[in-house]
């Protein structure tokens, strides 16, 4: 019997300083009761919500046992060794089952990135799965590039993250190229045209998620971004929209 998809809330979704000062504007622990009451299975914790938190907040997050993915921005060049070690220590302290990472931008350094990634995996707890966000602007932004990079690496330990924006053209090629390695989704229904609460959008979104299921997806998902981002964004509005996306997506990936 297939188990339902685990759904997480990304704390970066609610963080107004995510692309600015990167200094946390709220304490995640204050929101944990709401996340749990609303049915989320865990959180994808933005790195600075832990690394820049005081000792008391860090301890609250550790004791919550609710961090399911640790979202790090540590790089994989030789010069990034200290940042990778700090991220590994955070994963250990939080006992996070998975860690999200990105490789760097320079394609000519892919061998260096792979070498450091494999060494980092040895440093992490064996129970921790490594999830590569093949992000635009990185050396693995195309499915073929990611497929070649991971070809000889254990798919059970090293998964990839696919962005779900509401556009099947940008979604399905990842499943076609990497098949069972797709372990996690970053749901980003931030365009009003992808709002699942609007009847006009629902047929297209239903077809998209049916396609994801038909490709055999059986992993987990994070509501990473939603509608309402911008200079005047409000955390309560963002969270309300995230809940809408969560409720809608869960029904289609259960």
Short mmCIF file of C-alpha atoms in Angstrom, two decimals:
data_model
loop_
_atom_site.label_atom_id
_atom_site.label_comp_id
_atom_site.label_asym_id
_atom_site.label_seq_id
_atom_site.Cartn_x
_atom_site.Cartn_y
_atom_site.Cartn_z
CA UNK A 1 0.00 0.00 0.00
CA UNK A 2 1.41 3.37 -1.02
CA UNK A 3 1.87 5.87 1.81
CA UNK A 4 0.77 9.45 1.32
CA UNK A 5 3.22 12.16 0.37
CA UNK A 6 4.76 13.95 3.36
CA UNK A 7 4.14 17.70 3.10
CA UNK A 8 6.30 20.36 4.74
CA UNK A 9 6.18 24.12 5.10
CA UNK A 10 9.34 25.93 4.04
CA UNK A 11 10.23 28.57 6.61
CA UNK A 12 11.83 30.58 3.78
CA UNK A 13 8.29 31.06 2.44
CA UNK A 14 7.42 33.26 5.41
CA UNK A 15 10.78 35.04 5.75
CA UNK A 16 10.65 38.59 4.39
CA UNK A 17 14.46 38.95 4.51
CA UNK A 18 15.17 35.79 2.49
CA UNK A 19 16.70 37.73 -0.41
CA UNK A 20 17.75 40.90 1.42
CA UNK A 21 19.72 41.03 4.64
CA UNK A 22 19.10 37.29 5.15
CA UNK A 23 18.70 38.10 8.83
CA UNK A 24 15.71 36.22 10.29
CA UNK A 25 12.66 38.37 10.96
CA UNK A 26 10.78 35.83 13.11
CA UNK A 27 11.40 32.83 15.34
CA UNK A 28 10.27 29.59 13.74
CA UNK A 29 9.56 27.97 17.11
CA UNK A 30 6.72 30.48 17.65
CA UNK A 31 4.99 29.01 14.59
CA UNK A 32 5.47 25.32 15.27
CA UNK A 33 2.11 24.84 17.05
CA UNK A 34 0.30 26.37 14.06
CA UNK A 35 2.22 24.27 11.54
CA UNK A 36 1.34 21.11 13.45
CA UNK A 37 -2.29 22.06 14.03
CA UNK A 38 -2.72 22.80 10.33
CA UNK A 39 -1.51 19.35 9.37
CA UNK A 40 2.00 19.88 8.07
CA UNK A 41 4.23 16.85 8.56
CA UNK A 42 7.35 18.89 9.24
CA UNK A 43 9.33 21.94 8.19
CA UNK A 44 12.03 22.64 5.67
CA UNK A 45 14.17 24.91 7.82
CA UNK A 46 15.90 27.84 6.14
CA UNK A 47 19.52 27.74 7.26
CA UNK A 48 19.63 31.17 8.88
CA UNK A 49 16.55 30.41 10.97
CA UNK A 50 18.89 28.07 12.82
CA UNK A 51 22.45 29.28 12.22
CA UNK A 52 21.69 32.90 13.20
CA UNK A 53 19.27 32.04 16.01
CA UNK A 54 20.22 32.35 19.66
CA UNK A 55 20.95 29.27 21.73
CA UNK A 56 17.45 29.12 23.19
CA UNK A 57 15.76 29.17 19.78
CA UNK A 58 18.17 26.56 18.46
CA UNK A 59 17.35 24.30 21.38
CA UNK A 60 13.61 24.71 20.84
CA UNK A 61 14.02 23.67 17.22
CA UNK A 62 16.16 20.70 18.18
CA UNK A 63 13.67 19.52 20.79
CA UNK A 64 10.72 19.94 18.42
CA UNK A 65 11.86 17.00 16.24
CA UNK A 66 9.89 18.74 13.48
CA UNK A 67 12.74 19.69 11.13
CA UNK A 68 12.44 17.28 8.22
CA UNK A 69 14.73 19.06 5.72
CA UNK A 70 17.62 21.38 6.56
CA UNK A 71 17.96 23.99 3.80
CA UNK A 72 21.62 24.93 3.46
CA UNK A 73 23.39 27.29 1.08
CA UNK A 74 26.87 25.91 1.73
CA UNK A 75 28.85 25.69 -1.49
CA UNK A 76 30.84 22.80 -2.89
CA UNK A 77 34.06 24.40 -4.01
CA UNK A 78 37.20 23.55 -2.05
CA UNK A 79 36.98 27.00 -0.43
CA UNK A 80 33.55 26.21 1.07
CA UNK A 81 34.72 23.47 3.46
CA UNK A 82 33.98 25.47 6.62
CA UNK A 83 30.41 26.25 5.54
CA UNK A 84 29.80 22.60 4.73
CA UNK A 85 31.09 21.58 8.15
CA UNK A 86 28.79 24.06 9.87
CA UNK A 87 25.85 22.70 7.90
CA UNK A 88 26.78 19.12 8.81
CA UNK A 89 26.89 20.04 12.49
CA UNK A 90 23.43 21.64 12.22
CA UNK A 91 22.02 18.53 10.53
CA UNK A 92 23.45 16.39 13.33
CA UNK A 93 22.05 18.59 16.08
CA UNK A 94 18.61 18.72 14.49
CA UNK A 95 18.65 15.02 13.51
CA UNK A 96 17.21 16.15 10.18
CA UNK A 97 16.27 13.23 7.91
CA UNK A 98 17.27 15.21 4.80
CA UNK A 99 19.37 18.19 3.74
CA UNK A 100 18.76 20.41 0.72
CA UNK A 101 21.77 21.85 -1.11
CA UNK A 102 22.80 23.44 -4.42
CA UNK A 103 25.98 22.90 -6.35
CA UNK A 104 27.81 25.94 -7.70
CA UNK A 105 27.46 27.88 -10.93
CA UNK A 106 30.66 26.89 -12.78
CA UNK A 107 30.28 23.88 -15.04
CA UNK A 108 34.05 23.52 -15.40
CA UNK A 109 34.20 22.75 -11.66
CA UNK A 110 31.68 19.92 -11.61
CA UNK A 111 34.35 17.35 -10.76
CA UNK A 112 35.35 19.46 -7.76
CA UNK A 113 31.72 19.83 -6.69
CA UNK A 114 31.14 16.08 -6.97
CA UNK A 115 34.27 15.22 -4.99
CA UNK A 116 33.29 17.56 -2.17
CA UNK A 117 29.66 16.39 -2.24
CA UNK A 118 30.72 12.77 -1.78
CA UNK A 119 33.08 13.72 1.04
CA UNK A 120 30.32 15.74 2.71
CA UNK A 121 27.96 12.79 2.48
CA UNK A 122 30.52 10.73 4.40
CA UNK A 123 30.55 13.44 7.07
CA UNK A 124 26.75 13.51 7.44
CA UNK A 125 24.76 10.93 9.41
CA UNK A 126 24.11 7.86 7.26
CA UNK A 127 20.38 8.30 7.85
CA UNK A 128 20.38 11.75 6.20
CA UNK A 129 19.34 11.90 2.55
CA UNK A 130 20.98 14.54 0.35
CA UNK A 131 18.56 16.46 -1.88
CA UNK A 132 20.00 18.55 -4.70
CA UNK A 133 17.92 21.54 -5.73
CA UNK A 134 18.84 21.78 -9.42
CA UNK A 135 18.28 25.50 -9.33
CA UNK A 136 18.34 27.90 -12.31
CA UNK A 137 21.72 29.57 -12.39
CA UNK A 138 23.60 26.51 -11.15
CA UNK A 139 25.62 24.02 -13.16
CA UNK A 140 22.83 21.44 -12.86
CA UNK A 141 19.90 23.55 -14.04
CA UNK A 142 19.09 21.22 -16.95
CA UNK A 143 17.86 17.62 -16.55
CA UNK A 144 20.56 16.20 -18.82
CA UNK A 145 23.29 17.91 -16.80
CA UNK A 146 21.91 16.60 -13.52
CA UNK A 147 21.47 13.11 -14.94
CA UNK A 148 25.12 12.98 -16.02
CA UNK A 149 26.37 14.39 -12.71
CA UNK A 150 24.54 11.78 -10.62
CA UNK A 151 24.86 8.83 -12.99
CA UNK A 152 27.27 6.86 -10.81
CA UNK A 153 25.97 8.05 -7.42
CA UNK A 154 23.59 6.06 -5.19
CA UNK A 155 20.01 7.23 -5.94
CA UNK A 156 18.76 6.06 -2.53
CA UNK A 157 21.08 8.49 -0.74
CA UNK A 158 21.29 11.26 -3.34
CA UNK A 159 17.92 12.53 -4.55
CA UNK A 160 16.95 15.63 -6.48
CA UNK A 161 14.33 18.32 -5.95
CA UNK A 162 11.98 19.38 -8.74
CA UNK A 163 10.28 22.78 -8.76
CA UNK A 164 6.53 22.70 -9.36
CA UNK A 165 5.41 26.12 -10.58
CA UNK A 166 2.26 25.10 -12.42
CA UNK A 167 4.04 24.62 -15.75
CA UNK A 168 4.23 21.02 -16.99
CA UNK A 169 6.79 21.95 -19.67
CA UNK A 170 9.32 22.78 -16.95
CA UNK A 171 8.31 19.89 -14.69
CA UNK A 172 7.97 16.64 -16.63
CA UNK A 173 11.46 16.59 -18.23
CA UNK A 174 12.97 16.11 -14.79
CA UNK A 175 10.95 12.96 -14.20
CA UNK A 176 11.70 11.71 -17.69
CA UNK A 177 15.47 12.22 -17.28
CA UNK A 178 15.95 11.22 -13.64
CA UNK A 179 13.04 8.89 -12.91
CA UNK A 180 13.18 7.48 -9.36
CA UNK A 181 15.89 9.94 -8.27
CA UNK A 182 13.22 12.66 -7.94
CA UNK A 183 12.69 12.54 -4.19
CA UNK A 184 11.22 15.90 -3.28
CA UNK A 185 9.15 18.73 -4.73
CA UNK A 186 9.46 22.45 -4.12
CA UNK A 187 5.95 23.75 -4.73
CA UNK A 188 6.01 27.35 -5.94
CA UNK A 189 2.49 28.32 -6.99
CA UNK A 190 3.29 32.00 -6.64
CA UNK A 191 1.77 33.24 -9.90
CA UNK A 192 -1.95 34.17 -9.66
CA UNK A 193 -2.41 31.96 -12.72
CA UNK A 194 -1.34 29.03 -10.55
CA UNK A 195 -3.62 29.80 -7.61
CA UNK A 196 -5.46 26.51 -6.96
CA UNK A 197 -8.30 28.35 -5.23
CA UNK A 198 -9.39 29.83 -8.58
CA UNK A 199 -11.66 27.50 -10.59
CA UNK A 200 -10.15 28.71 -13.87
CA UNK A 201 -6.75 27.27 -12.86
CA UNK A 202 -7.85 23.98 -11.42
CA UNK A 203 -8.14 21.86 -14.56
CA UNK A 204 -4.58 22.65 -15.64
CA UNK A 205 -3.21 22.07 -12.15
CA UNK A 206 -5.07 18.79 -11.78
CA UNK A 207 -3.55 17.61 -15.07
CA UNK A 208 -0.09 18.64 -13.87
CA UNK A 209 -0.33 16.73 -10.61
CA UNK A 210 -1.88 13.72 -12.32
CA UNK A 211 1.16 13.74 -14.58
CA UNK A 212 3.52 13.86 -11.61
CA UNK A 213 1.78 10.85 -10.10
CA UNK A 214 1.81 8.99 -13.42
CA UNK A 215 5.59 9.41 -13.53
CA UNK A 216 5.74 7.35 -10.33
CA UNK A 217 6.50 10.10 -7.86
CA UNK A 218 6.34 8.83 -4.27
CA UNK A 219 8.48 11.31 -2.39
CA UNK A 220 7.89 14.37 -0.20
CA UNK A 221 7.08 18.03 -0.89
CA UNK A 222 7.61 21.48 0.56
CA UNK A 223 5.46 24.56 0.05
CA UNK A 224 8.46 26.74 -0.73
CA UNK A 225 6.88 29.91 -2.14
CA UNK A 226 3.36 31.14 -2.69
CA UNK A 227 1.44 34.20 -3.79
CA UNK A 228 2.04 37.46 -1.96
CA UNK A 229 5.81 37.82 -2.21
CA UNK A 230 7.12 41.34 -2.60
CA UNK A 231 8.07 44.57 -0.86
CA UNK A 232 4.76 44.81 1.00
CA UNK A 233 4.42 41.14 1.83
CA UNK A 234 2.61 40.11 4.98
CA UNK A 235 3.47 36.93 6.83
CA UNK A 236 -0.15 36.08 7.63
CA UNK A 237 -1.19 36.44 3.98
CA UNK A 238 1.72 34.28 2.87
CA UNK A 239 0.82 31.62 5.38
CA UNK A 240 -2.85 31.64 4.39
CA UNK A 241 -1.85 31.14 0.76
CA UNK A 242 0.62 28.42 1.72
CA UNK A 243 -2.16 26.60 3.55
CA UNK A 244 -4.36 26.83 0.46
CA UNK A 245 -1.61 25.33 -1.69
CA UNK A 246 -0.89 22.64 0.88
CA UNK A 247 -4.51 21.54 1.18
CA UNK A 248 -4.99 21.42 -2.57
CA UNK A 249 -1.70 19.65 -3.39
CA UNK A 250 -2.06 17.08 -0.64
CA UNK A 251 -5.36 15.85 -2.06
CA UNK A 252 -3.67 15.18 -5.39
CA UNK A 253 -0.52 13.51 -4.09
CA UNK A 254 -2.05 11.39 -1.34
#
